mmCIF file of C-alpha atoms in Angstrom:
data_model
loop_
_atom_site.group_PDB
_atom_site.id
_atom_site.type_symbol
_atom_site.label_atom_id
_atom_site.label_comp_id
_atom_site.label_asym_id
_atom_site.label_seq_id
_atom_site.Cartn_x
_atom_site.Cartn_y
_atom_site.Cartn_z
ATOM 1 C CA MET A 1 -18.432 -11.507 -2.425
ATOM 2 C CA GLN A 2 -18.046 -7.728 -2.724
ATOM 3 C CA PHE A 3 -14.601 -6.379 -1.786
ATOM 4 C CA ALA A 4 -13.316 -2.977 -0.963
ATOM 5 C CA ALA A 5 -9.566 -2.200 -0.820
ATOM 6 C CA PRO A 6 -8.614 1.237 0.575
ATOM 7 C CA CYS A 7 -5.664 3.096 -1.004
ATOM 8 C CA LEU A 8 -3.941 6.535 -0.845
ATOM 9 C CA LEU A 9 -5.899 9.424 -2.169
ATOM 10 C CA GLY A 10 -4.797 10.036 -5.748
ATOM 11 C CA LEU A 11 -3.873 6.425 -6.375
ATOM 12 C CA GLU A 12 -7.306 4.914 -7.058
ATOM 13 C CA GLY A 13 -6.895 4.514 -10.815
ATOM 14 C CA LEU A 14 -3.415 3.026 -10.492
ATOM 15 C CA ALA A 15 -4.546 0.588 -7.746
ATOM 16 C CA ALA A 16 -7.468 -0.427 -9.873
ATOM 17 C CA ASN A 17 -5.308 -1.016 -12.939
ATOM 18 C CA ASP A 18 -2.803 -2.960 -10.796
ATOM 19 C CA LEU A 19 -5.486 -5.321 -9.708
ATOM 20 C CA LYS A 20 -6.833 -5.820 -13.159
ATOM 21 C CA PHE A 21 -3.371 -6.667 -14.473
ATOM 22 C CA LYS A 22 -3.000 -9.293 -11.853
ATOM 23 C CA GLY A 23 -6.191 -11.219 -12.790
ATOM 24 C CA ILE A 24 -8.842 -9.472 -10.663
ATOM 25 C CA ALA A 25 -12.117 -8.894 -12.477
ATOM 26 C CA ASP A 26 -14.984 -6.407 -12.099
ATOM 27 C CA VAL A 27 -12.621 -3.655 -10.611
ATOM 28 C CA ARG A 28 -13.812 -0.104 -10.214
ATOM 29 C CA ALA A 29 -12.184 2.914 -8.573
ATOM 30 C CA GLU A 30 -13.895 5.157 -5.977
ATOM 31 C CA ASN A 31 -12.617 7.920 -3.847
ATOM 32 C CA GLY A 32 -10.052 6.461 -1.478
ATOM 33 C CA ARG A 33 -10.766 2.853 -2.418
ATOM 34 C CA VAL A 34 -11.065 0.195 -5.064
ATOM 35 C CA LEU A 35 -14.122 -2.039 -5.362
ATOM 36 C CA PHE A 36 -14.273 -5.535 -6.885
ATOM 37 C CA SER A 37 -16.171 -8.828 -6.650
ATOM 38 C CA GLY A 38 -15.246 -12.424 -6.717
ATOM 39 C CA ASN A 39 -14.843 -15.579 -4.674
ATOM 40 C CA GLU A 40 -12.490 -16.977 -1.927
ATOM 41 C CA SER A 41 -9.713 -17.338 -4.610
ATOM 42 C CA THR A 42 -10.138 -13.573 -5.457
ATOM 43 C CA LEU A 43 -9.894 -12.845 -1.719
ATOM 44 C CA VAL A 44 -6.502 -14.692 -1.445
ATOM 45 C CA ARG A 45 -5.092 -13.480 -4.679
ATOM 46 C CA ALA A 46 -5.897 -9.733 -4.023
ATOM 47 C CA ASN A 47 -4.042 -9.826 -0.733
ATOM 48 C CA LEU A 48 -1.104 -11.467 -2.250
ATOM 49 C CA CYS A 49 -0.850 -9.274 -5.372
ATOM 50 C CA THR A 50 -1.975 -5.738 -4.695
ATOM 51 C CA SER A 51 1.017 -3.413 -4.376
ATOM 52 C CA LEU A 52 -0.894 -0.134 -3.813
ATOM 53 C CA CYS A 53 -3.858 -1.043 -1.561
ATOM 54 C CA ALA A 54 -3.615 -0.863 2.302
ATOM 55 C CA ARG A 55 -6.086 -3.816 2.999
ATOM 56 C CA VAL A 56 -8.613 -6.032 1.444
ATOM 57 C CA PHE A 57 -11.971 -5.846 3.099
ATOM 58 C CA ILE A 58 -15.160 -7.878 2.486
ATOM 59 C CA LEU A 59 -17.862 -5.395 2.042
ATOM 60 C CA MET A 60 -20.631 -6.659 4.377
ATOM 61 C CA ALA A 61 -23.107 -3.937 4.002
ATOM 62 C CA GLU A 62 -23.711 -0.323 2.990
ATOM 63 C CA PHE A 63 -26.665 1.892 3.947
ATOM 64 C CA GLU A 64 -27.758 5.265 5.206
ATOM 65 C CA ALA A 65 -28.141 5.664 9.035
ATOM 66 C CA GLN A 66 -28.816 8.635 11.244
ATOM 67 C CA ASP A 67 -29.963 6.736 14.268
ATOM 68 C CA PHE A 68 -28.855 3.640 16.236
ATOM 69 C CA ASP A 69 -31.977 1.652 15.311
ATOM 70 C CA THR A 70 -31.207 1.978 11.633
ATOM 71 C CA LEU A 71 -27.448 1.145 12.247
ATOM 72 C CA PHE A 72 -28.403 -1.922 14.223
ATOM 73 C CA GLU A 73 -30.894 -3.301 11.644
ATOM 74 C CA GLY A 74 -28.509 -2.681 8.741
ATOM 75 C CA VAL A 75 -25.646 -4.480 10.432
ATOM 76 C CA ARG A 76 -27.943 -7.433 11.523
ATOM 77 C CA ALA A 77 -29.124 -7.897 7.922
ATOM 78 C CA ALA A 78 -25.613 -8.896 6.781
ATOM 79 C CA ASP A 79 -24.736 -12.680 6.407
ATOM 80 C CA TRP A 80 -22.263 -12.866 9.312
ATOM 81 C CA SER A 81 -22.343 -16.679 9.826
ATOM 82 C CA ARG A 82 -20.928 -17.137 6.338
ATOM 83 C CA PHE A 83 -17.542 -15.995 7.742
ATOM 84 C CA ILE A 84 -17.702 -15.984 11.554
ATOM 85 C CA GLY A 85 -17.748 -19.347 13.284
ATOM 86 C CA GLU A 86 -19.213 -20.035 16.695
ATOM 87 C CA ARG A 87 -15.877 -19.757 18.484
ATOM 88 C CA ASP A 88 -14.358 -17.009 16.318
ATOM 89 C CA ALA A 89 -13.359 -13.538 17.619
ATOM 90 C CA PHE A 90 -15.042 -10.529 16.013
ATOM 91 C CA PRO A 91 -13.853 -7.221 17.605
ATOM 92 C CA VAL A 92 -15.233 -3.871 16.151
ATOM 93 C CA LYS A 93 -13.470 -0.724 15.409
ATOM 94 C CA GLY A 94 -14.007 2.235 13.007
ATOM 95 C CA ASN A 95 -14.592 5.931 12.543
ATOM 96 C CA SER A 96 -17.320 8.464 11.894
ATOM 97 C CA VAL A 97 -16.852 11.689 9.970
ATOM 98 C CA ASP A 98 -19.442 14.402 9.382
ATOM 99 C CA SER A 99 -22.330 12.161 10.532
ATOM 100 C CA THR A 100 -25.095 12.176 13.075
ATOM 101 C CA LEU A 101 -23.817 8.998 14.727
ATOM 102 C CA SER A 102 -20.606 10.625 15.998
ATOM 103 C CA SER A 103 -19.820 8.558 19.058
ATOM 104 C CA ILE A 104 -17.321 5.880 18.169
ATOM 105 C CA PRO A 105 -17.751 3.784 21.412
ATOM 106 C CA ALA A 106 -21.573 3.876 21.020
ATOM 107 C CA CYS A 107 -21.265 2.792 17.312
ATOM 108 C CA GLN A 108 -18.961 -0.028 18.277
ATOM 109 C CA LYS A 109 -21.395 -1.243 20.959
ATOM 110 C CA ILE A 110 -24.426 -1.236 18.557
ATOM 111 C CA ILE A 111 -22.607 -2.972 15.748
ATOM 112 C CA LYS A 112 -21.227 -5.651 18.152
ATOM 113 C CA LYS A 113 -24.620 -6.237 19.520
ATOM 114 C CA ALA A 114 -26.269 -6.521 16.087
ATOM 115 C CA VAL A 115 -23.566 -9.058 14.978
ATOM 116 C CA VAL A 116 -24.117 -11.058 18.163
ATOM 117 C CA GLU A 117 -27.913 -11.150 17.743
ATOM 118 C CA LYS A 118 -27.519 -12.449 14.192
ATOM 119 C CA LEU A 119 -24.933 -15.209 15.186
ATOM 120 C CA LYS A 120 -27.130 -16.146 18.256
ATOM 121 C CA ALA A 121 -30.016 -16.895 15.975
ATOM 122 C CA HIS A 122 -27.806 -18.919 13.632
ATOM 123 C CA TYR A 123 -25.822 -20.917 16.170
ATOM 124 C CA HIS A 124 -28.646 -21.178 18.716
ATOM 125 C CA THR A 125 -26.341 -20.062 21.548
ATOM 126 C CA SER A 126 -26.386 -17.151 24.035
ATOM 127 C CA TRP A 127 -22.659 -16.790 24.556
ATOM 128 C CA PHE A 128 -19.581 -16.582 22.228
ATOM 129 C CA GLU A 129 -16.144 -17.407 23.657
ATOM 130 C CA GLU A 130 -14.265 -15.653 20.829
ATOM 131 C CA SER A 131 -11.143 -17.810 21.130
ATOM 132 C CA GLY A 132 -10.823 -18.661 17.472
ATOM 133 C CA GLY A 133 -9.461 -16.830 14.415
ATOM 134 C CA VAL A 134 -9.849 -12.980 14.456
ATOM 135 C CA HIS A 135 -12.507 -11.526 12.130
ATOM 136 C CA GLN A 136 -11.895 -7.754 12.570
ATOM 137 C CA ILE A 137 -15.093 -5.836 11.805
ATOM 138 C CA GLN A 138 -14.361 -2.363 10.566
ATOM 139 C CA PHE A 139 -16.821 0.410 10.061
ATOM 140 C CA ARG A 140 -16.797 3.799 8.410
ATOM 141 C CA ILE A 141 -19.526 6.290 8.678
ATOM 142 C CA PHE A 142 -19.182 9.284 6.269
ATOM 143 C CA LYS A 143 -21.938 11.925 6.004
ATOM 144 C CA ASN A 144 -24.348 9.341 7.435
ATOM 145 C CA ARG A 145 -23.395 6.662 4.777
ATOM 146 C CA VAL A 146 -22.340 3.486 6.626
ATOM 147 C CA SER A 147 -19.883 0.975 5.296
ATOM 148 C CA ILE A 148 -19.379 -2.296 7.253
ATOM 149 C CA TYR A 149 -16.419 -4.371 6.454
ATOM 150 C CA LEU A 150 -14.555 -7.661 7.464
ATOM 151 C CA ASP A 151 -10.772 -7.195 7.358
ATOM 152 C CA THR A 152 -9.208 -10.236 5.582
ATOM 153 C CA THR A 153 -5.670 -8.806 5.802
ATOM 154 C CA GLY A 154 -4.578 -8.334 9.421
ATOM 155 C CA SER A 155 -1.378 -6.163 9.471
ATOM 156 C CA ALA A 156 -1.683 -3.490 6.757
ATOM 157 C CA LEU A 157 -0.477 -4.634 3.314
ATOM 158 C CA ASN A 158 2.464 -2.159 3.218
ATOM 159 C CA LYS A 159 4.039 -4.500 5.729
ATOM 160 C CA ARG A 160 5.506 -6.857 3.026
ATOM 161 C CA GLY A 161 7.635 -8.883 5.458
ATOM 162 C CA TYR A 162 11.053 -7.793 4.353
ATOM 163 C CA ARG A 163 11.661 -4.535 6.270
ATOM 164 C CA ALA A 164 12.390 -5.776 9.741
ATOM 165 C CA MET A 165 14.097 -2.373 10.457
ATOM 166 C CA SER A 166 14.124 1.068 8.733
ATOM 167 C CA GLY A 167 15.943 4.380 8.916
ATOM 168 C CA ASP A 168 14.549 7.775 9.704
ATOM 169 C CA ALA A 169 11.433 8.910 7.924
ATOM 170 C CA PRO A 170 10.885 5.730 5.944
ATOM 171 C CA LEU A 171 8.684 5.745 2.804
ATOM 172 C CA LYS A 172 5.727 3.274 3.011
ATOM 173 C CA GLU A 173 6.144 0.305 0.715
ATOM 174 C CA THR A 174 2.768 1.129 -0.884
ATOM 175 C CA LEU A 175 3.815 4.731 -1.715
ATOM 176 C CA ALA A 176 7.185 3.481 -2.976
ATOM 177 C CA ALA A 177 5.343 1.040 -5.182
ATOM 178 C CA ALA A 178 3.177 3.847 -6.458
ATOM 179 C CA MET A 179 6.299 5.856 -7.527
ATOM 180 C CA VAL A 180 7.617 2.687 -9.235
ATOM 181 C CA GLU A 181 4.281 2.305 -11.086
ATOM 182 C CA LEU A 182 4.287 5.966 -12.158
ATOM 183 C CA ALA A 183 7.863 5.599 -13.426
ATOM 184 C CA ARG A 184 6.604 2.544 -15.456
ATOM 185 C CA VAL A 185 9.503 0.357 -14.327
ATOM 186 C CA ARG A 186 9.865 -2.816 -16.440
ATOM 187 C CA ALA A 187 11.989 -6.053 -16.255
ATOM 188 C CA ASN A 188 14.709 -4.609 -18.427
ATOM 189 C CA HIS A 189 15.154 -1.263 -16.654
ATOM 190 C CA ILE A 190 18.062 0.281 -14.762
ATOM 191 C CA VAL A 191 16.717 2.132 -11.698
ATOM 192 C CA VAL A 192 18.745 4.517 -9.502
ATOM 193 C CA ASP A 193 17.877 6.074 -6.100
ATOM 194 C CA PRO A 194 20.487 8.563 -4.999
ATOM 195 C CA PHE A 195 18.769 9.073 -1.600
ATOM 196 C CA CYS A 196 18.038 5.365 -1.029
ATOM 197 C CA GLY A 197 17.825 5.272 2.814
ATOM 198 C CA SER A 198 16.726 1.819 3.794
ATOM 199 C CA GLY A 199 16.178 0.845 0.171
ATOM 200 C CA THR A 200 12.355 0.665 -0.077
ATOM 201 C CA ILE A 201 11.971 2.214 -3.533
ATOM 202 C CA LEU A 202 14.717 0.098 -5.122
ATOM 203 C CA ILE A 203 13.284 -3.044 -3.510
ATOM 204 C CA GLU A 204 9.791 -2.362 -4.682
ATOM 205 C CA ALA A 205 11.204 -1.755 -8.261
ATOM 206 C CA ALA A 206 13.124 -5.015 -8.194
ATOM 207 C CA ARG A 207 10.247 -7.075 -6.924
ATOM 208 C CA LYS A 208 7.933 -5.494 -9.706
ATOM 209 C CA ALA A 209 10.434 -6.336 -12.364
ATOM 210 C CA MET A 210 10.831 -9.842 -11.153
ATOM 211 C CA ASN A 211 7.026 -10.227 -10.674
ATOM 212 C CA ILE A 212 7.399 -11.072 -6.953
ATOM 213 C CA MET A 213 3.914 -10.584 -5.483
ATOM 214 C CA PRO A 214 3.946 -7.978 -2.598
ATOM 215 C CA GLY A 215 2.281 -10.325 -0.085
ATOM 216 C CA ILE A 216 4.046 -13.575 -0.958
ATOM 217 C CA ASP A 217 6.425 -13.415 2.077
ATOM 218 C CA ARG A 218 3.884 -12.632 4.780
ATOM 219 C CA ASN A 219 0.757 -13.999 6.526
ATOM 220 C CA PHE A 220 -2.811 -12.713 6.519
ATOM 221 C CA ALA A 221 -5.852 -12.841 8.913
ATOM 222 C CA PHE A 222 -7.877 -14.984 6.622
ATOM 223 C CA GLU A 223 -5.385 -17.847 7.001
ATOM 224 C CA HIS A 224 -6.847 -18.370 10.462
ATOM 225 C CA TRP A 225 -10.450 -18.431 9.120
ATOM 226 C CA ASP A 226 -12.127 -21.949 9.053
ATOM 227 C CA CYS A 227 -14.304 -20.623 6.134
ATOM 228 C CA ILE A 228 -11.263 -20.328 3.750
ATOM 229 C CA ASP A 229 -9.911 -23.619 2.441
ATOM 230 C CA SER A 230 -6.238 -24.032 3.230
ATOM 231 C CA ALA A 231 -5.711 -25.894 0.025
ATOM 232 C CA LEU A 232 -7.033 -22.926 -1.918
ATOM 233 C CA ILE A 233 -4.591 -20.653 -0.140
ATOM 234 C CA GLU A 234 -1.649 -22.921 -0.951
ATOM 235 C CA LYS A 235 -2.751 -23.058 -4.581
ATOM 236 C CA GLU A 236 -2.730 -19.260 -4.906
ATOM 237 C CA ARG A 237 0.614 -19.078 -3.175
ATOM 238 C CA ILE A 238 2.162 -21.743 -5.497
ATOM 239 C CA ARG A 239 0.660 -19.857 -8.495
ATOM 240 C CA ALA A 240 2.294 -16.669 -7.471
ATOM 241 C CA GLN A 241 5.734 -18.294 -6.794
ATOM 242 C CA VAL A 242 5.624 -20.003 -10.296
ATOM 243 C CA GLU A 243 5.074 -16.657 -11.879
ATOM 244 C CA GLU A 244 8.183 -15.071 -10.374
ATOM 245 C CA ARG A 245 10.970 -14.182 -12.885
ATOM 246 C CA HIS A 246 14.439 -14.260 -11.386
ATOM 247 C CA ASP A 247 16.359 -14.207 -14.690
ATOM 248 C CA VAL A 248 15.338 -10.608 -15.808
ATOM 249 C CA PRO A 249 18.067 -8.078 -16.746
ATOM 250 C CA PHE A 250 16.812 -5.471 -14.254
ATOM 251 C CA MET A 251 19.364 -3.829 -12.088
ATOM 252 C CA ALA A 252 19.140 -0.989 -9.446
ATOM 253 C CA TYR A 253 21.722 1.162 -7.775
ATOM 254 C CA GLY A 254 21.230 2.926 -4.446
ATOM 255 C CA PHE A 255 23.376 5.575 -2.859
ATOM 256 C CA ASP A 256 23.291 7.411 0.394
ATOM 257 C CA ILE A 257 25.655 9.272 2.732
ATOM 258 C CA ASP A 258 24.486 7.306 5.849
ATOM 259 C CA ASP A 259 26.308 3.952 6.312
ATOM 260 C CA LYS A 260 23.712 2.752 8.892
ATOM 261 C CA SER A 261 20.906 3.226 6.367
ATOM 262 C CA LEU A 262 22.911 1.424 3.693
ATOM 263 C CA GLN A 263 23.529 -1.505 6.020
ATOM 264 C CA LEU A 264 19.745 -1.697 6.676
ATOM 265 C CA ALA A 265 19.154 -1.454 2.882
ATOM 266 C CA ARG A 266 21.298 -4.437 2.168
ATOM 267 C CA GLN A 267 19.582 -6.436 4.957
ATOM 268 C CA ASN A 268 16.186 -5.524 3.581
ATOM 269 C CA ALA A 269 17.186 -6.558 0.097
ATOM 270 C CA GLU A 270 18.294 -9.868 1.369
ATOM 271 C CA LEU A 271 15.055 -10.414 3.192
ATOM 272 C CA ALA A 272 13.125 -9.343 -0.003
ATOM 273 C CA ARG A 273 15.035 -11.866 -2.132
ATOM 274 C CA VAL A 274 16.352 -9.183 -4.449
ATOM 275 C CA ALA A 275 19.904 -8.632 -3.218
ATOM 276 C CA ASP A 276 21.449 -9.765 -6.446
ATOM 277 C CA LYS A 277 19.480 -7.090 -8.362
ATOM 278 C CA ILE A 278 20.600 -4.088 -6.276
ATOM 279 C CA VAL A 279 24.021 -2.470 -5.630
ATOM 280 C CA PHE A 280 24.363 -0.095 -2.718
ATOM 281 C CA GLY A 281 27.109 2.349 -2.247
ATOM 282 C CA HIS A 282 28.087 5.398 -0.189
ATOM 283 C CA ARG A 283 27.821 8.580 -2.357
ATOM 284 C CA ASP A 284 26.833 12.170 -1.966
ATOM 285 C CA ILE A 285 24.349 13.626 -4.350
ATOM 286 C CA ARG A 286 26.969 16.188 -5.240
ATOM 287 C CA ASP A 287 29.176 13.448 -6.607
ATOM 288 C CA TYR A 288 26.304 11.828 -8.661
ATOM 289 C CA THR A 289 27.363 10.852 -12.151
ATOM 290 C CA ASP A 290 25.196 9.482 -14.995
ATOM 291 C CA GLU A 291 26.871 6.805 -16.925
ATOM 292 C CA TYR A 292 23.759 4.985 -18.036
ATOM 293 C CA GLU A 293 22.451 4.939 -21.587
ATOM 294 C CA ARG A 294 18.899 4.429 -20.189
ATOM 295 C CA VAL A 295 17.948 4.996 -16.568
ATOM 296 C CA SER A 296 14.918 5.659 -14.337
ATOM 297 C CA VAL A 297 15.848 7.748 -11.386
ATOM 298 C CA ILE A 298 13.273 7.364 -8.574
ATOM 299 C CA THR A 299 13.843 9.038 -5.297
ATOM 300 C CA ASN A 300 12.488 10.536 -2.048
ATOM 301 C CA PRO A 301 15.069 13.264 -1.081
ATOM 302 C CA PRO A 302 15.230 14.309 2.469
ATOM 303 C CA TYR A 303 13.230 17.195 3.797
ATOM 304 C CA GLY A 304 12.357 18.587 7.233
ATOM 305 C CA GLU A 305 9.884 20.982 8.932
ATOM 306 C CA ARG A 306 12.355 23.283 10.543
ATOM 307 C CA MET A 307 13.491 26.268 8.376
ATOM 308 C CA LEU A 308 17.113 25.159 8.499
ATOM 309 C CA ASP A 309 16.081 21.608 7.321
ATOM 310 C CA VAL A 310 13.907 23.111 4.533
ATOM 311 C CA GLN A 311 16.712 25.320 3.281
ATOM 312 C CA ALA A 312 19.112 22.388 3.410
ATOM 313 C CA ALA A 313 16.640 20.352 1.392
ATOM 314 C CA ARG A 314 16.207 23.103 -1.165
ATOM 315 C CA ASN A 315 20.027 23.173 -1.573
ATOM 316 C CA LEU A 316 19.849 19.521 -2.365
ATOM 317 C CA TYR A 317 16.999 20.203 -4.913
ATOM 318 C CA LYS A 318 19.240 22.696 -6.638
ATOM 319 C CA VAL A 319 22.109 20.131 -6.924
ATOM 320 C CA MET A 320 19.616 17.527 -8.258
ATOM 321 C CA GLY A 321 18.536 19.953 -10.946
ATOM 322 C CA GLU A 322 22.143 20.308 -12.030
ATOM 323 C CA LYS A 323 22.980 16.589 -11.925
ATOM 324 C CA PHE A 324 19.723 15.149 -13.455
ATOM 325 C CA ALA A 325 20.385 16.097 -16.946
ATOM 326 C CA GLN A 326 17.829 16.080 -19.818
ATOM 327 C CA LYS A 327 18.761 13.127 -21.989
ATOM 328 C CA PRO A 328 16.952 10.659 -24.284
ATOM 329 C CA PHE A 329 15.747 7.616 -22.387
ATOM 330 C CA HIS A 330 16.338 9.210 -18.923
ATOM 331 C CA SER A 331 13.426 9.842 -16.558
ATOM 332 C CA TYR A 332 13.226 11.349 -12.983
ATOM 333 C CA THR A 333 10.482 10.549 -10.555
ATOM 334 C CA ILE A 334 10.874 12.591 -7.292
ATOM 335 C CA ILE A 335 8.523 13.057 -4.342
ATOM 336 C CA SER A 336 8.477 16.153 -2.213
ATOM 337 C CA PRO A 337 6.214 18.133 0.011
ATOM 338 C CA ASP A 338 7.902 21.420 -1.028
ATOM 339 C CA GLU A 339 5.609 23.457 -3.267
ATOM 340 C CA THR A 340 8.771 25.389 -4.507
ATOM 341 C CA PHE A 341 10.436 22.252 -5.663
ATOM 342 C CA GLU A 342 10.209 22.952 -9.431
ATOM 343 C CA ARG A 343 11.476 26.461 -9.096
ATOM 344 C CA VAL A 344 14.450 25.310 -6.942
ATOM 345 C CA PHE A 345 15.105 22.338 -9.105
ATOM 346 C CA GLY A 346 15.236 24.522 -12.161
ATOM 347 C CA ARG A 347 12.780 22.942 -14.423
ATOM 348 C CA THR A 348 8.913 22.558 -14.662
ATOM 349 C CA ALA A 349 7.873 18.909 -14.244
ATOM 350 C CA ASP A 350 6.388 17.191 -17.295
ATOM 351 C CA LYS A 351 3.843 15.668 -15.066
ATOM 352 C CA ARG A 352 2.848 16.294 -11.494
ATOM 353 C CA ARG A 353 0.629 14.118 -9.153
ATOM 354 C CA LYS A 354 -0.566 14.945 -5.672
ATOM 355 C CA LEU A 355 -0.164 12.190 -3.079
ATOM 356 C CA TYR A 356 -0.108 11.847 0.740
ATOM 357 C CA ASN A 357 2.935 10.527 2.616
ATOM 358 C CA GLY A 358 0.942 9.749 5.823
ATOM 359 C CA MET A 359 -0.598 13.083 6.743
ATOM 360 C CA LEU A 360 1.943 15.039 4.707
ATOM 361 C CA LYS A 361 0.763 16.323 1.396
ATOM 362 C CA CYS A 362 3.307 15.708 -1.294
ATOM 363 C CA ASN A 363 3.757 16.030 -5.047
ATOM 364 C CA VAL A 364 5.363 13.436 -7.351
ATOM 365 C CA TYR A 365 7.308 15.323 -9.978
ATOM 366 C CA GLN A 366 8.126 13.534 -13.263
ATOM 367 C CA TYR A 367 10.680 14.578 -15.845
ATOM 368 C CA TYR A 368 11.019 12.433 -19.009
ATOM 369 C CA LYS A 369 11.436 14.871 -21.973
#
């Protein structure tokens, strides 16, 4: 099987390396996605282990199409009966950008019809009740290049299963995991987040240090597919659980001025099974003290769109620049959408990477010298 796993723009290389490190072979990065190949075990493992990708798709077909006849034939040529049973559901959704085939409803109709015709020929039936497991068909048409996928994941992979609730402007788990990767967090690190909110960055750091697979505590669409052996799924889950390391020296410390957020953070850490590795406390950034010999500070400081909010955020950046001292074995990884961040912080970053927090363009600023 050929797989495609979409990810945030700017994270393709990191996402590819993450999959390689976790035992996935034949991995290559493309713009906005990672491609790889494998079998059913690969499908299960990729969903369980990827920390940076949004979903795991089976890549059913790719071809050029500027008319509906070509779209129909390209879709019908795919081997749909390999995955979709006679009673399974197979809804269609997708998008089209800068392409001749611009009508989404029309594309959905043609793709659905093509799949139905292929399945009718295989199952020798004229009607599908679609009462079984959901096989979401996803299409993307970009500059007349058609990609047809089957979504194996279901709910997006950033939904790890531990964040039942979150505070204001929560950072997606995949973006938090990206910051943790960029900071090169290891099992013996101390990590601090002085604006911890509902705790996502610290939870992702702790789970990485403990080798807890991102998807181990949730369910997936493929678990309702008859074509995937349940024994194989259980085998991969057991493999992931065996590889967890709960005896690592890693510790994390999270601070915030909002007690409600801190309460949520503690609850989330409990659900994520890392509560014994994270200490949360009420503290203003103005009271931040550094008593650590080695520390990785990873944080998403608050910001807003109104001028007053922006100015308030810049006041915090200035304080951070004063509190985050240049010391050996100290690193600071900070995400912000403010292009003036370095000037206000008071130092030019040693490394900067452009990322998107939803639709908001941000930079991750790293200081380690």
